[in-house]
Short mmCIF file of C-alpha atoms in Angstrom, two decimals:
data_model
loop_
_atom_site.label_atom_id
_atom_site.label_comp_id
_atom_site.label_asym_id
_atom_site.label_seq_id
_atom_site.Cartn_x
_atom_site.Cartn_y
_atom_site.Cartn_z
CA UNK A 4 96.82 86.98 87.81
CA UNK A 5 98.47 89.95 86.77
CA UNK A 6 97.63 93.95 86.83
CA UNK A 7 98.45 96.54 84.28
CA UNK A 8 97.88 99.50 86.61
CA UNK A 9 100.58 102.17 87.97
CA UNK A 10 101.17 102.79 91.38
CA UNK A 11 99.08 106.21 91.67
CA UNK A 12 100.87 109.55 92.70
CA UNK A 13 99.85 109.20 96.59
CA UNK A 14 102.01 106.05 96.72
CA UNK A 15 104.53 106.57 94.99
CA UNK A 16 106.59 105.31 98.05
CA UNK A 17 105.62 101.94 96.52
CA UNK A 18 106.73 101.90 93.20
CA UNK A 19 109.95 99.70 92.82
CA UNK A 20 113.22 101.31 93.86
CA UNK A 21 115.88 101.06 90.72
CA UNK A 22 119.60 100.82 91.43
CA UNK A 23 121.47 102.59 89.00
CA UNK A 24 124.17 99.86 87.51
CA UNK A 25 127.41 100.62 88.93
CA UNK A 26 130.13 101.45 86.49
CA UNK A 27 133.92 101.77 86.42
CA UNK A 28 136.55 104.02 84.51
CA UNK A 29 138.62 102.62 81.89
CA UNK A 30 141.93 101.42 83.57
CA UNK A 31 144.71 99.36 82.13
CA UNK A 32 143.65 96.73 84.82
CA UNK A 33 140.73 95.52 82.63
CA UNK A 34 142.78 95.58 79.62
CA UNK A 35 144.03 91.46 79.37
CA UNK A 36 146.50 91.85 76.57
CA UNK A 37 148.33 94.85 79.02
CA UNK A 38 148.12 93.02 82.45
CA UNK A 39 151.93 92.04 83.26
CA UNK A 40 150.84 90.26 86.22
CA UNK A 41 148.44 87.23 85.92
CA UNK A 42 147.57 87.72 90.05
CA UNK A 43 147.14 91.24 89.31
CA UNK A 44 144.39 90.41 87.37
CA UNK A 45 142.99 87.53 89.59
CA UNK A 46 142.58 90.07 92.33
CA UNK A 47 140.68 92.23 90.27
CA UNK A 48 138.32 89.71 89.13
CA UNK A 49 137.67 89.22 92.94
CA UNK A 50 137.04 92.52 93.73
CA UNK A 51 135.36 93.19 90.48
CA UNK A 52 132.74 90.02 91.78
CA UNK A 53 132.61 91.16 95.35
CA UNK A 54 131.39 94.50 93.87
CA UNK A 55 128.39 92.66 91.80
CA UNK A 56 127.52 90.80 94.96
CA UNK A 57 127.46 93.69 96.93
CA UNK A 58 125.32 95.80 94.69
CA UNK A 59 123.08 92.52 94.25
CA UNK A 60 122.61 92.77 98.01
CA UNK A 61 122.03 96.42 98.26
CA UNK A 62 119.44 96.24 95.37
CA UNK A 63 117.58 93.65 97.21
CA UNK A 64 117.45 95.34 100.32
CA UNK A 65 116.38 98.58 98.42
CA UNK A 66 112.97 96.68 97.02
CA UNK A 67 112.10 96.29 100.16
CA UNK A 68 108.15 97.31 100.79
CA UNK A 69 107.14 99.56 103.85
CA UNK A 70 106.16 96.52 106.93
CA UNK A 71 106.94 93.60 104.24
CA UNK A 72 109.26 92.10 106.52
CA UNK A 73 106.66 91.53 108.93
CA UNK A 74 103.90 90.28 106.08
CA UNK A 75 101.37 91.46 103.90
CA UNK A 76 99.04 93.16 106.38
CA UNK A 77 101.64 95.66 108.05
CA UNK A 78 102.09 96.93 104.25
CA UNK A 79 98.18 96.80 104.47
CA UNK A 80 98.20 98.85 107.73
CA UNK A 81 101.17 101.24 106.55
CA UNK A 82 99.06 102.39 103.37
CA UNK A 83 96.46 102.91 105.82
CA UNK A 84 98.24 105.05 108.58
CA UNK A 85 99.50 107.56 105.59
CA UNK A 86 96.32 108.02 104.50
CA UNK A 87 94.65 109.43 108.02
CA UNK A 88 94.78 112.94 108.86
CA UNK A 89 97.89 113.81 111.42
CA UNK A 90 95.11 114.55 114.11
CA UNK A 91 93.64 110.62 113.14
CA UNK A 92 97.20 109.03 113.41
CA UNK A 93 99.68 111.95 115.01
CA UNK A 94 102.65 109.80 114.60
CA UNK A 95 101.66 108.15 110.59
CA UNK A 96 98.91 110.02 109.28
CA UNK A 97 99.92 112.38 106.28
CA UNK A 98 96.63 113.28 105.02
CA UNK A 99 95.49 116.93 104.88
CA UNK A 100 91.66 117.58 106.62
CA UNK A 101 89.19 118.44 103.90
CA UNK A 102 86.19 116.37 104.48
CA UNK A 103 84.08 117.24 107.68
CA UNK A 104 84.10 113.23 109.05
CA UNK A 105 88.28 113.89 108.91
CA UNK A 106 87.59 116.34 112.07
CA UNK A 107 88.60 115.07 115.54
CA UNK A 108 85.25 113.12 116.39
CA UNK A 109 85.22 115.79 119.54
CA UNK A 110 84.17 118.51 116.69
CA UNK A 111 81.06 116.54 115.58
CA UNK A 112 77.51 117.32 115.92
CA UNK A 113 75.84 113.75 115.18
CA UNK A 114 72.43 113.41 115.14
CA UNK A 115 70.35 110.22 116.24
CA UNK A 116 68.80 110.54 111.94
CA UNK A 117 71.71 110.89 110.53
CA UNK A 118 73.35 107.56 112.48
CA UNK A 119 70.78 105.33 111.90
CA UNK A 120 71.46 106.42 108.42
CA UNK A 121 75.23 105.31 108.72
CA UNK A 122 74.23 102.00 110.44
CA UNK A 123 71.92 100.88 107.93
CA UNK A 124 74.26 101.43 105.05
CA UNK A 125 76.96 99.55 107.40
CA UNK A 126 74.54 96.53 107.69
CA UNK A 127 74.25 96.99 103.79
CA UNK A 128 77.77 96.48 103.01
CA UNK A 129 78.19 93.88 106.11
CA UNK A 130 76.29 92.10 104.42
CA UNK A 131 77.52 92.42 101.69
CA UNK A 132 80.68 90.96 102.64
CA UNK A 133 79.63 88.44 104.66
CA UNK A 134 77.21 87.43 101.98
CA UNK A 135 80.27 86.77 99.42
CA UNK A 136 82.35 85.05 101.85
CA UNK A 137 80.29 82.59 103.16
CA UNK A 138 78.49 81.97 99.58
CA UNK A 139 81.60 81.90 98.27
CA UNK A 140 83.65 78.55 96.54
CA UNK A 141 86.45 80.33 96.03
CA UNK A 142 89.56 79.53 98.65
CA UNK A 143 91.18 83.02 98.90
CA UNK A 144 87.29 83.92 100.45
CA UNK A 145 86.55 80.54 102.56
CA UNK A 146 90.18 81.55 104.79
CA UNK A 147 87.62 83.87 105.99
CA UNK A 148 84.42 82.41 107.11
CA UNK A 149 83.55 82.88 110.86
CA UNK A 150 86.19 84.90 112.25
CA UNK A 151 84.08 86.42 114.74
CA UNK A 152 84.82 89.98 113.38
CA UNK A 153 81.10 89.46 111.40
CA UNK A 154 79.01 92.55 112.28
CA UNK A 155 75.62 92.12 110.08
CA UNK A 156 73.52 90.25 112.83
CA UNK A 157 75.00 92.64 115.82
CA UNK A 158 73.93 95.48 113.71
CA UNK A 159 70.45 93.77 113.07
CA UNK A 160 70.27 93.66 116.45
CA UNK A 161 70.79 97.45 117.59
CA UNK A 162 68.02 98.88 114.67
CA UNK A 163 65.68 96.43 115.96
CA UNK A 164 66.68 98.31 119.37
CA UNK A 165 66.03 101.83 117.55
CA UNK A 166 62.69 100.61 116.36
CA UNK A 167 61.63 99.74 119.93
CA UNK A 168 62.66 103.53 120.82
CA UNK A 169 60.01 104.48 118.45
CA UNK A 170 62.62 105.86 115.85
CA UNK A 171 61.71 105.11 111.83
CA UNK A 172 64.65 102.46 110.59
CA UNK A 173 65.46 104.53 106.74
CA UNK A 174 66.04 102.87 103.56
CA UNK A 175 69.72 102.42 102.85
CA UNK A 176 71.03 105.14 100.53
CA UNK A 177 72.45 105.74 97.41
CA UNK A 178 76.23 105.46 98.97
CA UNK A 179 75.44 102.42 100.70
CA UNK A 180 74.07 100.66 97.61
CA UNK A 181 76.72 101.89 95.46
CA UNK A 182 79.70 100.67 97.64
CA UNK A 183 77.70 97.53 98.53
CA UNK A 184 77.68 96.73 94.46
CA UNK A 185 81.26 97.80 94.03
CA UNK A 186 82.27 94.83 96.43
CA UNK A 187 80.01 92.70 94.24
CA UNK A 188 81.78 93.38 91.29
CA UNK A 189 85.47 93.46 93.17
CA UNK A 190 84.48 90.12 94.44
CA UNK A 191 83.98 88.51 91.06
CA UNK A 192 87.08 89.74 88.82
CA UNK A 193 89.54 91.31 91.40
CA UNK A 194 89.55 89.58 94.49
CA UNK A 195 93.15 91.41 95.83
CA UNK A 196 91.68 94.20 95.74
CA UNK A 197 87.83 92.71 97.27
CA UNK A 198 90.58 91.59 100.28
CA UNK A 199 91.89 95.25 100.38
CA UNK A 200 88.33 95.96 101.24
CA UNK A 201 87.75 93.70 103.40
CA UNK A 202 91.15 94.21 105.38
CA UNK A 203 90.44 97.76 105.86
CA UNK A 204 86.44 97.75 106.52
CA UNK A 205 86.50 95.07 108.99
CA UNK A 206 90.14 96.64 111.33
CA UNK A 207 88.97 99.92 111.06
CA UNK A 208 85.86 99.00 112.95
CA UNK A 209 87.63 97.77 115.14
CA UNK A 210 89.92 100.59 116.10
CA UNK A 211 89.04 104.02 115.09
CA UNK A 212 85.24 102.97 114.54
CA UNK A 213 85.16 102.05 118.50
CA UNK A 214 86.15 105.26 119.59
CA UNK A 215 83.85 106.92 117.25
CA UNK A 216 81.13 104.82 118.50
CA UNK A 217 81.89 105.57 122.25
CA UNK A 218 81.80 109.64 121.32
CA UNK A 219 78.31 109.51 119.43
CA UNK A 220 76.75 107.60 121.87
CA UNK A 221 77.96 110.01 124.97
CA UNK A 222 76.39 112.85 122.47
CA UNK A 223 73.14 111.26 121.72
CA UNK A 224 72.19 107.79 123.05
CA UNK A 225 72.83 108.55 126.86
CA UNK A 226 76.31 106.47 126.35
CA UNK A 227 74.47 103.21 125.08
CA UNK A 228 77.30 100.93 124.17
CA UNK A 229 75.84 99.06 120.55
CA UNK A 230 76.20 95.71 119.96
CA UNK A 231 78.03 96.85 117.10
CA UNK A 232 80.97 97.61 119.18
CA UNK A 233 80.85 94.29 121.07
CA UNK A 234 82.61 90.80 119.86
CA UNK A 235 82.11 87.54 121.36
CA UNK A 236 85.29 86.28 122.12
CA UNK A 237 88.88 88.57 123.17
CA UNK A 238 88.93 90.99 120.17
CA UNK A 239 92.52 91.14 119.79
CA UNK A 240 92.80 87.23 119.18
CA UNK A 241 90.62 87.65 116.60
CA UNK A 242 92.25 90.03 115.06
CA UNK A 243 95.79 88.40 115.10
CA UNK A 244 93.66 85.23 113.77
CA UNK A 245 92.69 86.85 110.71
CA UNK A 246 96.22 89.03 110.52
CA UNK A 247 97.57 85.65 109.76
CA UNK A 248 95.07 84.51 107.11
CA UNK A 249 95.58 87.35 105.05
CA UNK A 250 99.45 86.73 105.01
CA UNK A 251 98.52 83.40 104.55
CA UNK A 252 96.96 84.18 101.07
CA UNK A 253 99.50 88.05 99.82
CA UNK A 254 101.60 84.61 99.77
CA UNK A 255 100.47 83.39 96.93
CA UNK A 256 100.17 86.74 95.40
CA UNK A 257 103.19 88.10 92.90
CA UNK A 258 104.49 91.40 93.94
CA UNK A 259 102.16 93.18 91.50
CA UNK A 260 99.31 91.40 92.97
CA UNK A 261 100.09 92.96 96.34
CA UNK A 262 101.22 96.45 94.63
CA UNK A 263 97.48 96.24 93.37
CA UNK A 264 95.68 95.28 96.45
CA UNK A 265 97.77 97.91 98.41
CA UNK A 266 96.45 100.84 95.49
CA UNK A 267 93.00 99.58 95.87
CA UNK A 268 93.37 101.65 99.80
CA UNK A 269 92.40 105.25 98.81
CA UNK A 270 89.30 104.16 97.09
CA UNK A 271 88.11 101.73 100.13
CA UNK A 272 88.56 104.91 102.63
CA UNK A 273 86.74 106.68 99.74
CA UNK A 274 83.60 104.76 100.08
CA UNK A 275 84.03 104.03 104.01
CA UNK A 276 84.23 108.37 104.39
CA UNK A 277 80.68 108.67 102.60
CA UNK A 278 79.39 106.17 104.43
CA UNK A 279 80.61 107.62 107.99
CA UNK A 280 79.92 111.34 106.56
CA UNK A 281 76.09 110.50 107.19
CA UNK A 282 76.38 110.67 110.71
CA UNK A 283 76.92 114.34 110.52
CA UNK A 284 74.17 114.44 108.19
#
């Protein structure tokens, strides 16, 4: 499977280093019908080869990716890191603050409408996923059926909660539905870049979405832990499980494959931002 597109401006750190070809004045030495000593030129051609091998060398360890020593998901998770704010990530994150949800959760005024807003969407697109995984024929998709990171029934679970409260349980939105039929469509034609989605939806959650989780309920739910922030099982097993099934399948991806799958990362924080934004809302 290949991809036509460019690597866009805000990763250009990606595109493929070039090594300029070495070259070498004009001497005498590479002249044959001059050379007055046969070893003369025998030591040249050595040199002249360890040269080529030592560019060769250098080249390849210039197209090295960001993390690619280490697989497929730590270039995943380096894409990722650049594109957080530097008060998200203070050591990695390069990203200006613009959008209001890019504010240090501390700043936030949520409100108990606007997150059951954000956790019905969620459901939506956990769903969503979960749907196309476990429907799914395809073997890229089967790697990841049942890896315990599945959040659609724990979110179930907490609107039922918010229904017993007495609170109205909205309609997803526009955002919601629109992601939610983006994946859809990734799933079917593109799934490298369905996988970026997946990656960065379902460890985001698990980081940065925990901590956000923990601040809105200490604002507005009296500290209620959700069961959207629990896992059955030790978290960070399950995590390193699925770390190793998506290096298990950038394997069998060409380097433009990956290149794709890593581009496809500004538009998945894209559609995760709107989502989150409607806790504010």
């Amino acid at each position: 499977m290949a991809y036509s597109a460019p690597i866009s401006p805000s990763l250009s750190f990606f595109k493929n280093p070039q090594l300029t070809r070495l070259s070498f004045p004009f001497s005498p030495l590479y002249s044959r019908p001059r050379v007055q000593n046969p070893s003369l030129l025998t030591k040249n051609k050595t040199w002249s080869s360890s040269v080529v091998v030592a560019a060769t060398a250098a080249e390849k360890q210039k197209k090295r990716y960001p993390g690619e020593s280490k697989g497929f998901v730590e270039e995943m998770r380096f894409v990722a890191m650049r594109l957080h704010t530097k008060e998200q990530a203070p050591k990695e994150g390069e990203k200006e603050t613009k959008a209001p949800e890019e504010r240090p959760v501390a700043k936030w005024e949520p409100t108990v409408e606007g997150y059951l807003r954000f956790l019905v969407d969620s459901k939506l697109v956990y769903d969503t996923l979960e749907g196309i995984i476990h429907q799914s024929t395809f073997p890229t998709y089967a790697e990841f059926k049942n890896t315990g990171l599945e959040r659609a029934e724990k979110l179930d679970t907490d609107l039922k909660w918010f229904k017993e409260q007495g609170y109205e349980i909205p309609e997803p939105t526009d955002t919601g539905k629109k992601y939610s039929q983006y994946l859809k469509d990734l799933a079917d034609k593109d799934p490298p870049s369905f996988i970026c989605h997946f990656y960065n939806i379902y460890f985001a959650h698990s980081a940065g979405g925990r901590m956000i989780g923990r601040k809105v309920a200490e604002r507005i739910l009296d500290n209620r832990e959700l069961e959207f922030y629990k896992w059955d099982g030790d978290l960070s097993g399950l995590l390193q499980n699925v770390r190793e099934k998506l290096n298990k399948v950038a394997e069998e991806w060409t380097r433009e494959e990956k290149n794709h799958c890593l581009e496809e990362t500004e538009k998945s924080f894209k559609y995760s931002g709107e989502i989150l934004r409607l806790i504010l809302s």
